Coordinates of C-alpha atoms in Angstrom, one line a residue:
M141 CA -20.9 -33.4 -14.2
K142 CA -17.9 -34.4 -11.9
L143 CA -17.4 -32.3 -8.8
G144 CA -14.0 -30.9 -8.2
F145 CA -12.9 -30.0 -4.8
R146 CA -9.9 -28.5 -3.0
D147 CA -9.3 -26.8 0.3
G148 CA -6.7 -24.9 2.3
V149 CA -6.0 -22.2 4.8
L150 CA -5.2 -18.6 4.5
H151 CA -4.2 -16.1 7.3
D152 CA -5.4 -12.5 7.6
E153 CA -2.4 -10.6 8.9
K154 CA -4.5 -7.5 9.6
R155 CA -6.6 -9.4 12.2
S156 CA -5.5 -11.5 15.1
N157 CA -6.7 -14.9 16.1
W158 CA -8.7 -15.0 19.3
D159 CA -5.7 -16.1 21.3
A160 CA -3.7 -13.1 20.2
A161 CA -1.0 -15.6 19.1
G162 CA -1.0 -15.0 15.4
P163 CA -3.1 -13.9 12.4
R164 CA -6.7 -14.9 11.9
P165 CA -7.0 -18.3 10.1
I166 CA -9.5 -18.6 7.3
S167 CA -9.8 -22.2 6.2
W168 CA -11.7 -22.6 2.9
S169 CA -13.3 -25.2 0.6
L170 CA -13.8 -24.8 -3.1
W171 CA -16.2 -26.8 -5.3
Y172 CA -16.1 -26.5 -9.1
P173 CA -16.9 -28.4 -12.3
A174 CA -14.1 -31.0 -12.8
A175 CA -12.7 -32.2 -16.1
D176 CA -14.7 -35.1 -17.5
D177 CA -11.7 -37.5 -17.0
A178 CA -11.2 -36.5 -13.4
R179 CA -11.0 -39.4 -10.9
E180 CA -13.5 -39.1 -8.0
S181 CA -12.5 -40.3 -4.6
E182 CA -14.6 -42.3 -2.2
I183 CA -16.9 -40.5 0.2
P184 CA -15.6 -40.4 3.8
E185 CA -17.6 -42.7 6.1
R186 CA -17.5 -40.9 9.4
S187 CA -19.6 -37.8 8.7
W188 CA -22.9 -36.6 9.9
F189 CA -23.7 -35.3 6.4
Q190 CA -24.5 -37.0 3.2
K191 CA -22.0 -35.7 0.6
A192 CA -21.2 -36.3 -3.1
A193 CA -18.1 -37.9 -4.2
V194 CA -15.4 -35.4 -5.3
A195 CA -12.4 -35.2 -7.5
R196 CA -9.9 -33.7 -5.2
D197 CA -7.5 -31.2 -6.8
A198 CA -8.7 -32.2 -10.2
P199 CA -8.3 -29.9 -13.3
I200 CA -11.3 -27.7 -13.9
R201 CA -13.7 -28.5 -16.7
P202 CA -12.9 -25.9 -19.4
E203 CA -15.6 -23.5 -20.6
A204 CA -15.5 -20.6 -23.0
V205 CA -17.1 -18.4 -20.3
P206 CA -15.6 -18.5 -16.7
Y207 CA -17.7 -19.9 -14.0
P208 CA -19.5 -17.3 -11.7
L209 CA -18.4 -17.6 -8.1
L210 CA -20.7 -18.2 -5.1
L211 CA -19.4 -17.3 -1.6
L212 CA -20.8 -19.5 1.2
S213 CA -21.2 -18.6 4.9
H214 CA -22.2 -21.3 7.3
G215 CA -24.5 -21.3 10.3
T216 CA -23.4 -20.6 13.9
G217 CA -21.1 -23.4 15.0
G218 CA -21.2 -25.0 11.7
S219 CA -18.8 -25.4 8.8
A220 CA -18.4 -24.9 5.1
A221 CA -19.2 -28.6 4.7
G222 CA -22.7 -27.8 6.0
L223 CA -23.4 -26.0 2.7
E224 CA -22.0 -28.7 0.4
W225 CA -25.5 -29.6 -0.6
L226 CA -25.9 -26.1 -2.2
A227 CA -22.4 -25.9 -3.5
R228 CA -22.7 -29.1 -5.6
R229 CA -26.1 -28.2 -6.9
L230 CA -24.8 -24.8 -8.1
V231 CA -21.8 -26.4 -9.6
D232 CA -24.2 -28.5 -11.6
R233 CA -25.8 -25.3 -12.7
G234 CA -22.6 -23.7 -13.9
F235 CA -21.0 -22.0 -10.9
A236 CA -18.0 -22.5 -8.6
A237 CA -18.6 -22.3 -4.8
L238 CA -16.2 -21.2 -2.2
G239 CA -17.0 -21.6 1.5
V240 CA -15.0 -20.7 4.6
N241 CA -14.9 -21.7 8.2
H242 CA -15.4 -18.7 10.5
H243 CA -12.7 -18.8 13.2
G244 CA -14.0 -19.5 16.7
N245 CA -17.6 -20.0 15.4
T246 CA -17.1 -23.2 13.5
G247 CA -17.3 -26.9 14.4
N248 CA -13.9 -27.3 12.7
E249 CA -12.3 -25.7 15.8
P250 CA -13.0 -25.6 19.5
Y251 CA -15.9 -23.1 20.0
R252 CA -14.9 -19.7 21.3
A253 CA -17.2 -17.2 22.9
E254 CA -15.5 -14.5 21.0
G255 CA -16.4 -16.1 17.7
F256 CA -20.0 -16.5 18.6
A257 CA -20.4 -13.0 20.0
C258 CA -18.5 -11.1 17.2
L259 CA -20.5 -12.2 14.2
W260 CA -19.4 -9.1 12.2
E261 CA -15.9 -10.7 11.9
R262 CA -17.4 -13.3 9.5
A263 CA -18.0 -10.9 6.5
P264 CA -14.4 -9.8 6.3
D265 CA -13.4 -13.5 6.0
L266 CA -15.3 -13.7 2.6
S267 CA -14.0 -10.3 1.4
Y268 CA -10.5 -11.4 2.3
M269 CA -10.9 -14.5 0.0
L270 CA -11.8 -12.2 -2.9
D271 CA -8.9 -9.8 -2.2
H272 CA -6.5 -12.7 -2.2
S273 CA -8.0 -14.9 -4.9
D274 CA -4.5 -15.5 -6.4
A275 CA -3.8 -17.5 -3.3
W276 CA -6.5 -20.1 -3.8
L277 CA -7.2 -19.9 -7.6
S278 CA -3.7 -21.2 -8.7
D279 CA -4.2 -23.1 -11.9
L280 CA -8.0 -22.3 -11.9
S281 CA -7.2 -18.7 -12.7
G282 CA -9.1 -17.5 -15.8
H283 CA -11.7 -20.3 -15.3
I284 CA -13.5 -18.8 -12.3
D285 CA -14.9 -15.2 -12.6
T286 CA -14.1 -13.2 -9.5
N287 CA -15.9 -10.3 -11.1
S288 CA -19.2 -12.2 -11.1
V289 CA -19.7 -12.9 -7.5
F290 CA -22.7 -13.8 -5.4
A291 CA -23.2 -14.9 -1.7
A292 CA -25.3 -17.3 0.2
G293 CA -25.6 -17.8 4.0
F294 CA -27.6 -19.9 6.4
S295 CA -28.7 -18.5 9.9
A296 CA -25.6 -16.7 11.2
G297 CA -24.4 -17.0 7.7
A298 CA -27.4 -15.0 6.5
Y299 CA -26.2 -12.2 9.0
S300 CA -22.8 -12.4 7.3
V301 CA -24.2 -12.1 3.8
M302 CA -26.3 -9.0 4.8
L303 CA -23.2 -7.3 6.2
L304 CA -21.6 -7.9 2.8
L305 CA -24.7 -6.2 1.2
G306 CA -24.3 -3.2 3.4
A307 CA -26.3 -3.9 6.6
I308 CA -24.7 -2.2 9.6
A309 CA -25.1 -3.6 13.2
Q310 CA -26.3 -1.2 15.9
F311 CA -26.1 -3.8 18.6
S312 CA -25.4 -7.4 19.3
Q313 CA -28.3 -9.8 20.0
F314 CA -26.5 -11.1 23.1
E315 CA -25.2 -7.8 24.4
P316 CA -26.0 -8.0 28.2
S317 CA -27.8 -4.6 28.2
R318 CA -30.1 -5.8 25.4
M319 CA -31.0 -9.1 27.1
K320 CA -34.6 -9.6 28.1
P321 CA -35.4 -11.4 31.5
G322 CA -35.8 -15.1 30.9
G323 CA -34.6 -14.8 27.2
A324 CA -32.0 -17.0 25.6
R325 CA -28.5 -16.1 26.6
G326 CA -26.9 -17.7 23.6
P327 CA -27.5 -19.9 20.6
R328 CA -28.1 -23.6 20.8
E329 CA -24.4 -24.3 20.4
F330 CA -23.3 -21.8 23.1
P331 CA -26.2 -21.3 25.5
D332 CA -24.4 -19.0 28.1
L333 CA -22.7 -16.7 25.6
A334 CA -24.0 -13.5 27.1
D335 CA -22.4 -14.3 30.4
H336 CA -18.9 -14.3 28.8
I337 CA -19.1 -10.9 27.2
P338 CA -18.4 -8.6 30.3
A339 CA -15.3 -10.6 31.3
L340 CA -14.0 -10.7 27.7
L341 CA -14.4 -6.9 27.4
R342 CA -12.2 -6.6 30.6
T343 CA -9.5 -9.1 29.8
S344 CA -9.2 -9.6 26.0
D345 CA -7.7 -6.8 23.8
V346 CA -8.5 -8.8 20.7
F347 CA -12.2 -9.1 21.7
S348 CA -12.4 -5.4 22.8
D349 CA -11.0 -4.3 19.5
S350 CA -13.5 -6.5 17.6
W351 CA -16.3 -5.2 19.7
S352 CA -15.4 -1.7 18.9
R353 CA -15.8 -2.5 15.2
M354 CA -19.4 -3.8 15.6
S355 CA -21.0 -0.9 13.8
K356 CA -18.4 -0.6 11.0
S357 CA -19.6 -1.1 7.4
Y358 CA -18.5 -4.3 5.8
R359 CA -20.3 -3.7 2.5
D360 CA -18.5 -5.4 -0.4
D361 CA -19.9 -4.0 -3.7
R362 CA -18.4 -7.0 -5.6
I363 CA -21.4 -9.1 -4.3
K364 CA -24.1 -8.8 -6.9
A365 CA -27.0 -10.7 -5.2
A366 CA -27.5 -12.8 -2.2
L367 CA -29.4 -15.9 -1.0
V368 CA -30.4 -15.4 2.7
C369 CA -31.5 -18.6 4.3
A370 CA -33.4 -18.6 7.7
P371 CA -31.9 -15.4 9.1
G372 CA -31.9 -15.4 12.9
R373 CA -32.8 -12.8 15.5
S374 CA -29.3 -11.3 15.1
V375 CA -30.5 -9.4 12.1
L376 CA -32.9 -7.4 14.4
G377 CA -29.7 -5.6 15.5
F378 CA -29.2 -4.1 12.1
S379 CA -29.8 -0.4 11.5
E380 CA -33.1 0.0 9.5
E381 CA -31.5 3.0 7.7
S382 CA -28.6 0.7 6.5
L383 CA -31.1 -1.9 5.3
K384 CA -33.0 0.6 3.3
A385 CA -29.8 1.6 1.6
V386 CA -28.9 -2.0 0.4
E387 CA -28.9 -2.0 -3.4
A388 CA -28.2 -5.7 -4.3
P389 CA -31.2 -8.1 -4.6
A390 CA -31.7 -10.6 -1.8
L391 CA -33.8 -13.8 -1.9
I392 CA -34.9 -14.7 1.7
L393 CA -36.0 -18.3 2.4
V394 CA -37.3 -19.8 5.6
G395 CA -39.5 -22.6 6.8
D396 CA -43.0 -22.0 8.2
A397 CA -42.1 -24.0 11.4
D398 CA -38.7 -22.5 12.1
R399 CA -38.6 -22.1 15.9
A400 CA -35.0 -21.0 16.1
A401 CA -35.7 -18.1 13.7
P402 CA -39.4 -17.6 13.3
A403 CA -40.4 -16.4 9.9
E404 CA -42.6 -13.4 11.0
E405 CA -40.1 -12.3 13.6
C406 CA -36.9 -12.5 11.5
S407 CA -37.3 -13.2 7.7
S408 CA -40.5 -11.0 7.3
W409 CA -39.0 -8.3 9.4
L410 CA -35.9 -8.2 7.2
H411 CA -37.9 -8.4 3.9
A412 CA -40.0 -5.4 4.9
R413 CA -37.0 -3.3 5.3
L414 CA -35.2 -4.1 2.1
R415 CA -35.9 -2.4 -1.2
R416 CA -35.0 -5.2 -3.4
S417 CA -35.9 -8.5 -1.8
A418 CA -38.2 -11.5 -2.3
L419 CA -39.4 -13.8 0.5
K420 CA -40.5 -17.4 0.2
I421 CA -41.8 -19.2 3.3
F422 CA -41.7 -23.0 2.7
G423 CA -44.8 -24.7 4.0
G424 CA -45.3 -28.2 5.3
G425 CA -43.9 -27.7 8.7
L426 CA -40.3 -27.1 7.7
G427 CA -37.9 -26.1 10.5
H428 CA -34.6 -24.3 10.8
Y429 CA -32.4 -27.2 9.8
V430 CA -33.9 -28.0 6.5
F431 CA -31.0 -25.8 5.2
V432 CA -28.4 -28.3 6.4
P433 CA -27.5 -31.5 4.5
E434 CA -29.3 -34.7 4.6
G435 CA -28.0 -36.9 7.5
T436 CA -26.1 -40.1 7.5
A437 CA -26.8 -42.9 10.0
L438 CA -24.1 -41.4 12.2
G439 CA -25.7 -37.9 12.1
L440 CA -29.2 -39.3 12.8
A441 CA -27.8 -41.3 15.8
F442 CA -26.1 -38.2 17.4
A443 CA -28.4 -35.4 16.3
A444 CA -31.6 -36.6 14.8
E445 CA -33.3 -33.2 15.3
L446 CA -31.0 -31.7 12.7
F447 CA -31.9 -34.2 10.0
T448 CA -35.6 -35.1 10.6
D449 CA -38.3 -33.4 8.6
P450 CA -42.1 -33.8 8.7
P451 CA -43.7 -36.8 7.0
G452 CA -43.9 -36.4 3.2
I453 CA -41.0 -33.9 3.0
E454 CA -38.0 -34.9 1.0
R455 CA -35.1 -32.6 2.0
A456 CA -33.3 -33.3 -1.3
A457 CA -36.3 -32.0 -3.2
V458 CA -36.3 -28.8 -1.0
H459 CA -32.6 -28.4 -1.7
D460 CA -33.2 -28.8 -5.5
E461 CA -35.8 -26.1 -5.4
I462 CA -33.5 -23.8 -3.4
A463 CA -30.8 -24.4 -6.0
D464 CA -33.1 -23.5 -8.9
L465 CA -34.4 -20.3 -7.2
S466 CA -30.7 -19.3 -6.5
A467 CA -29.6 -19.9 -10.0
A468 CA -32.4 -17.8 -11.3
L469 CA -31.6 -15.0 -9.0
F470 CA -28.0 -15.0 -9.8
Q471 CA -28.7 -15.2 -13.6
D472 CA -30.9 -12.2 -13.3
S473 CA -28.4 -10.3 -11.2
G474 CA -25.4 -10.4 -13.5
S475 CA -24.2 -13.9 -14.3
S476 CA -23.4 -14.2 -18.0
R477 CA -24.6 -17.8 -18.0
K478 CA -28.0 -18.2 -19.4
R479 CA -30.6 -20.6 -17.9
P480 CA -34.3 -21.0 -18.2
R481 CA -36.2 -18.4 -16.3
I482 CA -37.7 -19.4 -12.9
E483 CA -40.6 -17.5 -11.4
H484 CA -39.4 -15.8 -8.2
A485 CA -40.8 -16.5 -4.8
S486 CA -43.0 -13.5 -4.9
G487 CA -44.9 -14.8 -7.9
N488 CA -43.7 -12.2 -10.4
E489 CA -40.6 -11.3 -12.4
D490 CA -40.4 -7.9 -10.9
A491 CA -39.8 -9.2 -7.3
F492 CA -36.5 -7.5 -7.0
A493 CA -37.5 -4.1 -8.6
P494 CA -36.7 -1.4 -6.0
R495 CA -39.6 -0.7 -3.6
R496 CA -40.3 2.8 -2.5

């Protein structure tokens, strides 16, 4: 199947950008099944990520049933392109996938402390795209089903997805009053993040306004199920009461050697507090970055740690398994497209039955 692709930028007039100079930008990328006669373009050479060829702005492949929609939320400091591996695999399985770049917290822009600290601003980016689907669907309207919507996120994107399911933040991981002596003061991409927060609260009205919305509910009932990949320590700031109230099923995936987001500390903690979740811990020494694309020679030259897995591990095979598990979850949770059943990570078909 040929891979259609288009992208653009929307602006949320109800939220300011971090400079207080205009509305919040939401740049987006859409992958979808392209018509059989679509022409694919060459893959850009200078990228850290291995990508598939795409048919840019191609007509969609017509189907009797509209394609369910998967929303994608990237990891901290990443980009929608970092989840292209999942998008194209789900397109092959009969979905369309829409990713956004979260303002101030994406490698597509200069990093901003505000964007890294206020992770709750990410969930409304995805809801905004659903609210304004006419602005990006265009000629694809009627072919993509915005009433059959799922979500997937990696690391900070997992935090975003949990907000959409109804998790409510009680505190920020890097709130100065919560910091432990000698503990990390920021993520890998912004290691002194906590040191910026006091000054921003004094000097930035945009930041202070966002900070005041930390514990707002960002639940979006249009999301029928979610794939939660390697959730980080930020999820420990969620209200346990709000997690117990989450109704949509969630599949949590993590590597057994994840040092950035240790499985027992983060994924297992989250799984134990959700009523409808399944947890799969990948063995074989897999780390945090197995959920990013395979690397090119350029990526390996500049950041080999992101693209290097233990001997005997094929990242593409792990990605294929993740796509199969995701498609099974989404099928069981409301997609009208029928696929072969795949046993869930817990080892039984009732993995997502509500737990008492």
